[in-house]
Short mmCIF file of C-alpha atoms and ligand atoms in Angstrom, two decimals:
data_model
loop_
_atom_site.label_atom_id
_atom_site.label_comp_id
_atom_site.label_asym_id
_atom_site.label_seq_id
_atom_site.Cartn_x
_atom_site.Cartn_y
_atom_site.Cartn_z
CA UNK O 793 0.00 0.00 0.00
CA UNK O 794 2.84 2.40 0.95
CA UNK O 795 3.37 3.74 -2.59
CA UNK O 796 -0.35 4.27 -3.18
CA UNK O 797 -0.87 7.10 -0.71
CA UNK O 798 -1.12 10.72 -1.88
CA UNK O 799 1.96 12.75 -1.03
CA UNK O 800 0.02 15.05 1.28
CA UNK O 801 -0.89 12.14 3.60
CA UNK O 802 2.73 11.79 4.67
CA UNK O 803 2.51 15.26 6.27
CA UNK O 804 -0.16 14.12 8.69
CA UNK O 805 0.23 12.47 12.06
CA UNK O 806 -2.22 11.33 14.75
CA UNK O 807 -3.43 14.18 16.94
CA UNK O 808 -1.78 14.01 20.33
CA UNK O 809 -5.00 15.20 21.93
CA UNK O 810 -7.05 12.41 20.36
CA UNK O 811 -4.48 9.91 21.72
CA UNK O 812 -4.59 11.42 25.22
CA UNK O 813 -8.40 11.51 25.12
CA UNK O 814 -8.39 7.72 24.84
CA UNK O 815 -6.64 7.59 28.25
CA UNK O 816 -8.92 10.22 29.77
CA UNK O 817 -11.97 8.08 29.06
CA UNK O 818 -10.93 6.02 32.11
CA UNK O 819 -13.15 7.33 34.95
CA UNK O 820 -10.30 7.54 37.48
CA UNK O 821 -8.38 10.02 35.30
CA UNK O 822 -8.76 13.72 36.12
CA UNK O 823 -8.51 15.34 32.73
CA UNK O 824 -7.34 18.85 31.94
CA UNK O 825 -6.67 17.57 28.41
CA UNK O 826 -9.55 17.84 25.93
CA UNK O 827 -11.53 20.95 25.08
CA UNK O 828 -14.72 19.26 26.23
CA UNK O 829 -17.68 21.33 27.43
CA UNK O 830 -19.22 20.42 30.81
CA UNK O 831 -21.59 17.52 30.02
CA UNK O 832 -24.07 18.72 32.66
CA UNK O 833 -24.54 21.90 30.57
CA UNK O 834 -26.11 20.02 27.67
CA UNK O 835 -29.87 20.70 27.47
CA UNK O 836 -30.78 17.01 27.26
CA UNK O 837 -34.43 17.30 28.36
CA UNK O 838 -35.12 20.25 26.07
CA UNK O 839 -33.54 18.44 23.12
CA UNK O 840 -35.62 15.36 23.89
CA UNK O 841 -38.82 17.42 23.82
CA UNK O 842 -37.83 19.43 20.74
CA UNK O 843 -36.80 16.36 18.75
CA UNK O 844 -40.27 14.94 19.35
CA UNK O 845 -41.93 18.18 18.26
CA UNK O 846 -39.75 18.49 15.15
CA UNK O 847 -40.48 14.91 14.15
CA UNK O 848 -44.21 15.37 14.75
CA UNK O 849 -44.54 18.71 12.99
CA UNK O 850 -41.98 18.45 10.18
CA UNK O 851 -40.87 14.82 10.32
CA UNK O 852 -40.44 14.06 6.64
CA UNK O 853 -38.64 17.34 5.89
CA UNK O 854 -36.38 16.76 8.92
CA UNK O 855 -35.35 13.35 7.59
CA UNK O 856 -34.98 14.40 3.95
CA UNK O 857 -31.94 15.75 2.06
CA UNK O 858 -31.74 19.51 2.18
CA UNK O 859 -29.73 22.34 0.62
CA UNK O 860 -25.96 22.49 0.95
CA UNK O 861 -26.15 26.05 2.34
CA UNK O 862 -28.24 24.87 5.28
CA UNK O 863 -31.60 25.50 6.96
CA UNK O 864 -32.62 29.11 6.25
CA UNK O 865 -34.05 29.97 9.70
CA UNK O 866 -30.75 28.96 11.25
CA UNK O 867 -28.71 30.97 8.72
CA UNK O 868 -30.98 33.98 9.35
CA UNK O 869 -30.55 33.63 13.11
CA UNK O 870 -26.75 33.64 12.78
CA UNK O 871 -26.81 36.73 10.51
CA UNK O 872 -29.24 38.56 12.81
CA UNK O 873 -27.17 37.86 15.89
CA UNK O 874 -24.07 39.26 14.23
CA UNK O 875 -25.98 42.33 12.96
CA UNK O 876 -27.61 43.07 16.32
CA UNK O 877 -24.32 42.77 18.12
CA UNK O 878 -21.99 44.58 15.72
CA UNK O 879 -24.19 46.69 13.44
CA UNK O 880 -23.21 44.67 10.37
CA UNK O 881 -25.54 44.02 7.41
CA UNK O 882 -25.30 40.28 6.87
CA UNK O 883 -28.04 38.03 5.51
CA UNK O 884 -28.32 34.28 5.08
CA UNK O 885 -26.37 34.62 1.82
CA UNK O 886 -23.29 35.38 3.90
CA UNK O 887 -23.59 32.07 5.74
CA UNK O 888 -22.92 28.41 5.04
CA UNK O 889 -23.65 25.84 7.74
CA UNK O 890 -20.83 23.37 8.26
CA UNK O 891 -20.19 20.21 10.25
CA UNK O 892 -18.71 22.12 13.16
CA UNK O 893 -16.22 24.89 12.57
CA UNK O 894 -13.72 22.10 12.05
CA UNK O 895 -15.23 21.41 8.64
CA UNK O 896 -15.03 25.11 7.81
CA UNK O 897 -11.28 24.88 8.43
CA UNK O 898 -10.94 21.92 6.09
CA UNK O 899 -13.06 23.60 3.41
CA UNK O 900 -10.95 26.76 3.77
CA UNK O 901 -7.91 24.72 2.82
CA UNK O 902 -9.78 23.26 -0.14
CA UNK O 903 -11.01 26.65 -1.36
CA UNK O 904 -7.80 28.64 -0.94
CA UNK O 905 -4.62 26.60 -0.58
CA UNK O 906 -2.34 25.35 -3.32
CA UNK O 907 0.68 23.23 -2.46
CA UNK O 908 3.41 25.44 -1.00
CA UNK O 909 1.13 28.36 -0.10
CA UNK O 910 1.95 29.99 3.22
CA UNK O 911 -0.45 30.25 6.15
CA UNK O 912 0.44 32.72 8.91
CA UNK O 913 -0.77 31.74 12.36
CA UNK O 914 -0.38 32.67 15.99
CA UNK O 915 2.43 30.96 17.82
CA UNK O 916 1.08 28.70 19.33
CA UNK O 917 -2.20 27.92 17.52
CA UNK O 918 -5.07 25.41 17.46
CA UNK O 919 -3.72 21.95 16.83
CA UNK O 920 -6.58 20.67 14.66
CA UNK O 921 -6.40 23.76 12.44
CA UNK O 922 -2.79 22.83 11.77
CA UNK O 923 -3.91 19.29 10.83
CA UNK O 924 -6.80 20.48 8.66
CA UNK O 925 -4.76 22.99 6.66
CA UNK O 926 -1.60 20.91 6.51
CA UNK O 927 -3.56 18.30 4.53
CA UNK O 928 -3.45 20.84 1.65
CA UNK O 929 0.36 20.86 1.71
CA UNK O 930 0.72 24.45 2.90
CA UNK O 931 3.64 25.83 4.91
CA UNK O 932 3.09 27.55 8.24
CA UNK O 933 4.89 30.67 9.36
CA UNK O 934 4.30 31.40 13.04
CA UNK O 935 3.86 35.05 13.94
CA UNK O 936 5.28 36.09 17.33
CA UNK O 937 2.39 36.64 19.72
CA UNK O 938 2.04 38.28 23.14
CA UNK O 939 -0.84 38.73 25.59
CA UNK O 940 -2.68 41.01 23.12
CA UNK O 941 -2.44 38.88 19.98
CA UNK O 942 -0.02 38.86 17.04
CA UNK O 943 2.62 41.56 17.37
CA UNK O 944 1.84 43.97 14.49
CA UNK O 945 5.45 44.93 13.67
CA UNK O 946 6.37 41.24 13.45
CA UNK O 947 3.33 40.48 11.30
CA UNK O 948 4.11 43.39 8.99
CA UNK O 949 7.72 42.29 8.57
CA UNK O 950 6.66 38.72 7.78
CA UNK O 951 4.08 39.94 5.26
CA UNK O 952 6.72 42.09 3.57
CA UNK O 953 9.40 39.42 3.41
CA UNK O 954 7.51 36.16 2.80
CA UNK O 955 6.42 34.91 -0.61
CA UNK O 956 3.10 33.22 -1.28
CA UNK O 957 1.29 34.22 1.92
CA UNK O 958 -2.29 33.22 1.15
CA UNK O 959 -4.02 33.25 4.50
CA UNK O 960 -3.76 34.43 8.10
CA UNK O 961 -5.46 32.13 10.61
CA UNK O 962 -6.33 33.65 14.00
CA UNK O 963 -8.41 32.93 17.11
CA UNK O 964 -8.89 36.42 18.59
CA UNK O 965 -11.10 35.44 21.56
CA UNK O 966 -9.86 33.21 24.40
CA UNK O 967 -7.49 31.51 22.06
CA UNK O 968 -6.96 27.78 21.94
CA UNK O 969 -4.46 26.90 23.44
CA UNK O 970 -3.43 30.02 25.42
CA UNK O 971 -6.76 31.56 26.54
CA UNK O 972 -5.46 34.96 25.35
CA UNK O 973 -7.64 37.62 23.72
CA UNK O 974 -6.62 40.16 21.08
CA UNK O 975 -6.92 43.86 21.92
CA UNK O 976 -9.21 46.09 19.85
CA UNK O 977 -6.25 47.92 18.27
CA UNK O 978 -4.59 44.69 17.19
CA UNK O 979 -7.82 43.48 15.58
CA UNK O 980 -8.14 46.58 13.44
CA UNK O 981 -4.43 46.60 12.58
CA UNK O 982 -4.60 42.95 11.46
CA UNK O 983 -7.44 43.70 9.06
CA UNK O 984 -5.64 46.77 7.64
CA UNK O 985 -2.42 44.80 7.11
CA UNK O 986 -4.26 41.89 5.51
CA UNK O 987 -6.01 44.29 3.13
CA UNK O 988 -2.77 46.05 2.27
CA UNK O 989 -1.13 42.74 1.41
CA UNK O 990 -4.20 41.22 -0.21
CA UNK O 991 -4.32 38.23 2.13
CA UNK O 992 -7.39 36.36 3.39
CA UNK O 993 -8.05 36.21 7.12
CA UNK O 994 -9.77 33.26 8.77
CA UNK O 995 -11.18 34.37 12.12
CA UNK O 996 -12.02 31.30 14.23
CA UNK O 997 -14.29 32.15 17.16
CA UNK O 998 -15.76 29.22 19.08
CA UNK O 999 -15.31 30.86 22.51
CA UNK O 1000 -16.25 34.56 22.13
CA UNK O 1001 -19.64 34.08 23.83
CA UNK O 1002 -17.96 32.62 26.90
CA UNK O 1003 -16.62 35.86 28.39
CA UNK O 1004 -16.58 35.90 32.20
CA UNK O 1005 -15.77 39.58 32.72
CA UNK O 1006 -15.08 42.77 30.77
CA UNK O 1007 -16.51 43.89 27.44
CA UNK O 1008 -16.98 41.65 24.40
CA UNK O 1009 -14.58 42.71 21.64
CA UNK O 1010 -15.78 43.01 18.04
CA UNK O 1011 -15.44 40.44 15.31
CA UNK O 1012 -12.86 41.29 12.65
CA UNK O 1013 -15.86 41.64 10.30
CA UNK O 1014 -16.49 45.05 11.87
CA UNK O 1015 -13.26 46.37 10.30
CA UNK O 1016 -13.57 44.58 6.95
CA UNK O 1017 -13.75 46.80 3.86
CA UNK O 1018 -12.84 44.36 1.12
CA UNK O 1019 -14.65 41.10 1.92
CA UNK O 1020 -11.41 39.33 2.76
CA UNK O 1021 -12.41 38.18 6.26
CA UNK O 1022 -14.05 34.79 6.83
CA UNK O 1023 -15.44 34.16 10.30
CA UNK O 1024 -16.06 30.71 11.72
CA UNK O 1025 -18.63 30.06 14.44
CA UNK O 1026 -20.13 27.02 16.12
CA UNK O 1027 -22.91 25.75 18.36
CA UNK O 1028 -20.43 23.32 19.97
CA UNK O 1029 -19.50 25.39 23.01
CA UNK O 1030 -22.80 27.26 23.57
CA UNK O 1031 -25.16 24.34 22.94
CA UNK O 1032 -23.57 20.93 22.33
CA UNK O 1033 -20.75 19.63 20.13
CA UNK O 1034 -22.39 16.31 19.26
CA UNK O 1035 -24.73 17.84 16.69
CA UNK O 1036 -21.67 19.06 14.74
CA UNK O 1037 -23.25 22.30 13.54
CA UNK O 1038 -21.07 25.33 12.90
CA UNK O 1039 -20.85 27.96 10.19
CA UNK O 1040 -18.69 30.12 8.01
CA UNK O 1041 -19.63 33.75 7.43
CA UNK O 1042 -18.19 35.85 4.64
CA UNK O 1043 -18.70 37.59 1.32
CA UNK O 1044 -21.51 35.84 -0.64
CA UNK O 1045 -19.25 35.18 -3.66
CA UNK O 1046 -16.69 33.47 -1.46
CA UNK O 1047 -19.44 31.52 0.33
CA UNK O 1048 -20.55 30.20 -3.08
CA UNK O 1049 -17.08 28.66 -3.54
CA UNK O 1050 -17.36 27.01 -0.14
CA UNK O 1051 -20.78 25.64 -1.16
CA UNK O 1052 -19.15 24.00 -4.19
CA UNK O 1053 -16.51 22.22 -2.14
CA UNK O 1054 -18.97 21.23 0.60
CA UNK O 1055 -21.13 19.58 -2.06
CA UNK O 1056 -18.16 17.38 -2.90
CA UNK O 1057 -17.38 16.71 0.74
CA UNK O 1058 -20.76 15.72 2.19
CA UNK O 1059 -23.63 17.43 0.28
CA UNK O 1060 -25.02 19.02 3.46
CA UNK O 1061 -25.14 19.02 7.27
CA UNK O 1062 -27.49 16.73 9.19
CA UNK O 1063 -31.04 17.95 8.45
CA UNK O 1064 -32.57 16.88 11.76
CA UNK O 1065 -29.79 18.48 13.83
CA UNK O 1066 -30.22 21.80 11.98
CA UNK O 1067 -33.97 21.80 12.57
CA UNK O 1068 -33.67 20.83 16.24
CA UNK O 1069 -31.27 23.71 16.89
CA UNK O 1070 -33.51 26.14 14.99
CA UNK O 1071 -36.53 25.00 17.02
CA UNK O 1072 -34.56 25.35 20.26
CA UNK O 1073 -33.67 28.94 19.33
CA UNK O 1074 -37.35 29.53 18.65
CA UNK O 1075 -38.69 28.04 21.88
CA UNK O 1076 -35.96 28.95 24.39
CA UNK O 1077 -33.73 31.89 25.17
CA UNK O 1078 -30.23 30.70 24.32
CA UNK O 1079 -28.73 33.72 26.10
CA UNK O 1080 -30.09 32.40 29.40
CA UNK O 1081 -28.51 29.06 28.60
CA UNK O 1082 -25.17 30.66 27.69
CA UNK O 1083 -25.26 32.70 30.92
CA UNK O 1084 -25.55 29.46 32.90
CA UNK O 1085 -22.59 27.91 31.08
CA UNK O 1086 -20.54 31.07 31.66
CA UNK O 1087 -21.33 30.94 35.38
CA UNK O 1088 -20.12 27.37 35.70
CA UNK O 1089 -16.93 27.99 33.69
CA UNK O 1090 -16.15 31.23 35.51
CA UNK O 1091 -16.17 29.38 38.84
CA UNK O 1092 -13.91 26.71 37.37
CA UNK O 1093 -11.57 29.34 35.91
CA UNK O 1094 -11.46 31.19 39.26
CA UNK O 1095 -10.61 27.98 41.10
CA UNK O 1096 -7.99 26.94 38.53
CA UNK O 1097 -6.20 30.30 38.63
CA UNK O 1098 -6.34 30.47 42.45
CA UNK O 1099 -4.88 26.97 42.80
CA UNK O 1100 -2.14 27.76 40.29
CA UNK O 1101 -1.39 30.97 42.25
CA UNK O 1102 -1.28 29.10 45.55
CA UNK O 1103 0.42 25.87 44.54
CA UNK O 1104 2.49 26.12 41.35
CA UNK O 1105 6.22 26.77 41.82
CA UNK O 1106 7.31 30.42 41.41
CA UNK O 1107 9.24 29.80 38.20
CA UNK O 1108 6.15 28.44 36.43
CA UNK O 1109 4.08 31.09 34.60
CA UNK O 1110 0.54 30.88 33.21
CA UNK O 1111 -2.17 32.92 31.52
CA UNK O 1112 -5.26 34.28 33.32
CA UNK O 1113 -7.98 33.90 30.69
CA UNK O 1114 -11.02 36.20 30.85
CA UNK O 1115 -13.17 33.54 29.22
CA UNK O 1116 -13.18 30.35 27.18
CA UNK O 1117 -11.92 26.94 28.20
CA UNK O 1118 -8.14 27.07 28.48
CA UNK O 1119 -5.12 28.37 30.34
CA UNK O 1120 -1.54 28.01 29.14
CA UNK O 1121 1.36 27.08 31.36
CA UNK O 1122 5.05 27.75 30.72
CA UNK O 1123 7.69 25.81 32.67
CA UNK O 1124 11.38 26.62 33.04
CA UNK O 1125 13.05 26.01 29.64
CA UNK O 1126 14.86 22.84 30.75
CA UNK O 1127 11.66 20.96 31.62
CA UNK O 1128 9.89 18.98 28.91
CA UNK O 1129 6.12 18.93 29.45
CA UNK O 1130 5.93 15.46 27.89
CA UNK O 1131 8.07 14.12 30.76
CA UNK O 1132 5.79 15.90 33.22
CA UNK O 1133 2.77 14.33 31.51
CA UNK O 1134 4.26 10.86 31.88
CA UNK O 1135 4.65 11.34 35.65
CA UNK O 1136 1.22 13.02 35.92
CA UNK O 1137 -0.48 10.14 34.10
CA UNK O 1138 0.98 7.74 36.67
CA UNK O 1139 -1.11 9.73 39.16
CA UNK O 1140 -4.13 9.76 36.82
CA UNK O 1141 -3.80 13.41 35.79
CA UNK O 1142 -3.86 14.39 32.10
CA UNK O 1143 -3.15 17.57 30.14
CA UNK O 1144 -1.88 18.33 26.64
CA UNK O 1145 1.82 19.15 26.21
CA UNK O 1146 2.26 22.41 24.31
CA UNK O 1147 4.80 21.38 21.67
CA UNK O 1148 2.28 20.21 19.10
CA UNK O 1149 0.49 23.58 19.10
CA UNK O 1150 3.54 25.00 17.30
CA UNK O 1151 3.30 23.93 13.65
CA UNK O 1152 7.06 24.15 13.19
CA UNK O 1153 7.90 22.59 16.57
CA UNK O 1154 9.49 24.02 19.69
CA UNK O 1155 8.49 25.19 23.15
CA UNK O 1156 8.32 21.73 24.71
CA UNK O 1157 8.28 23.43 28.13
CA UNK O 1158 4.62 24.44 27.76
CA UNK O 1159 1.25 22.79 28.28
CA UNK O 1160 -2.45 23.52 28.01
CA UNK O 1161 -4.94 23.24 30.87
CA UNK O 1162 -8.64 22.84 30.15
CA UNK O 1163 -10.85 23.96 33.05
CA UNK O 1164 -14.36 23.51 31.60
CA UNK O 1165 -14.88 19.78 31.74
CA UNK O 1166 -14.28 18.66 35.34
CA UNK O 1167 -16.39 19.56 38.41
CA UNK O 1168 -14.70 21.81 40.99
CA UNK O 1169 -13.77 19.12 43.48
CA UNK O 1170 -11.93 17.16 40.78
CA UNK O 1171 -10.20 20.30 39.48
CA UNK O 1172 -8.96 20.85 43.03
CA UNK O 1173 -7.80 17.28 43.53
CA UNK O 1174 -6.13 17.26 40.10
CA UNK O 1175 -4.29 20.54 40.47
CA UNK O 1176 -3.03 19.70 43.96
CA UNK O 1177 -1.50 16.53 42.51
CA UNK O 1178 -0.22 18.25 39.37
CA UNK O 1179 1.40 20.99 41.47
CA UNK O 1180 3.28 18.36 43.49
CA UNK O 1181 4.54 16.76 40.25
CA UNK O 1182 5.63 20.20 38.98
CA UNK O 1183 7.47 20.93 42.25
CA UNK O 1184 9.48 17.71 41.85
CA UNK O 1185 10.52 18.71 38.31
CA UNK O 1186 11.32 22.30 39.30
CA UNK O 1187 13.45 21.15 42.27
CA UNK O 1188 15.45 18.82 40.00
CA UNK O 1189 16.29 21.65 37.60
CA UNK O 1190 17.55 23.99 40.35
N1 LIG J 1690 -11.54 26.00 16.31
C1 LIG J 1690 -11.05 26.04 17.56
C2 LIG J 1690 -10.10 27.12 17.94
C3 LIG J 1690 -11.43 25.07 18.49
O1 LIG J 1690 -10.91 25.12 19.73
C4 LIG J 1690 -12.35 24.07 18.11
C5 LIG J 1690 -12.83 23.00 19.07
N2 LIG J 1690 -11.96 22.48 19.94
C6 LIG J 1690 -12.82 24.08 16.80
C7 LIG J 1690 -12.40 25.06 15.93
C8 LIG J 1690 -13.76 23.02 16.27
O2 LIG J 1690 -14.98 23.06 16.90
P1 LIG J 1690 -16.30 22.44 16.27
O3 LIG J 1690 -15.92 21.71 15.03
O4 LIG J 1690 -16.86 21.56 17.31
O5 LIG J 1690 -17.17 23.61 15.97
#
């Protein structure tokens, strides 16, 4: 078989997170690894009731093929929400429903990337975006990033000196893996630079609704003057990931290209799932639901940060996210987080080492902590144990 595979397949390797998730399925493991929402936040009873209503009222339509673009009431809801929040003028024609935002990443590669094209990304960035885009044989150039997002002077220099930059991929809100959020100024500057250099921007925003404090910051769409921004959204973190419904929002002509490639990929998203979500949005106030999720995650974030403050060794640094699901930990340079993981797993604690969030490698002394999935008492137990493992490593390197 070896000589039958397409060349691009040799660029791909198994996701470290998916491998670790297999271990975390054991009930005794306290997992800070996946990006899983809290299961108790899923509106199971409501979905049970709504599924019955949808099947009773529109059963045959809900089980039939539908358009590639997706269920119009859902597309309209997404456009309206954006317009109400940011004063934009989008309609359903700006929106294609996708199988999670993950599919929108894959389709973005299909629509835009030729072999050897360059994608600029934050350093570090979302692991599964690297996998999705790498399948199209692109090269990644990591842009130096601080607490406020990509550093504009560094981005400008890279844009001026790098050939074949096709796309900039960013997660401006509560970034995966660092939990960091871009400042308003950096958002606007990014859009201006992308326009100047005629580069597409993919704005990936699964976590923006999960802000625990402070003001929501605008989507890059607010600054767009040329239709070169594509924004990805999802119901995964505000409703449930199992339905696999997300979207891509952008210029209608670009969306038409995405529709073409989605037809080839899977024809359409699950009809029943689209209609159940639309009916939920009709019958319930999703903002009340999101507020409940935010409350739970804020408490978990507060506890996580307090325990890191109290227990982690002084030479370990970490982010203090204002929302989302993740914090990012940096160890002294001599410590490899994969070695720490090995020791932590012996004590049934899991997290994701940071190295694989850097598409070109490096920074093995980092790791990602997810705080959304475990109840508070397990977060406490897990971080007490993890802190003792970290102290052992830090003592050895003194
Ligand atoms: N983008 C980012 C930054 C993510 O963290 C995730 C989920 N972990 C996704 C995209 C994919 O989410 P989904 O496909 O469930 O919408």
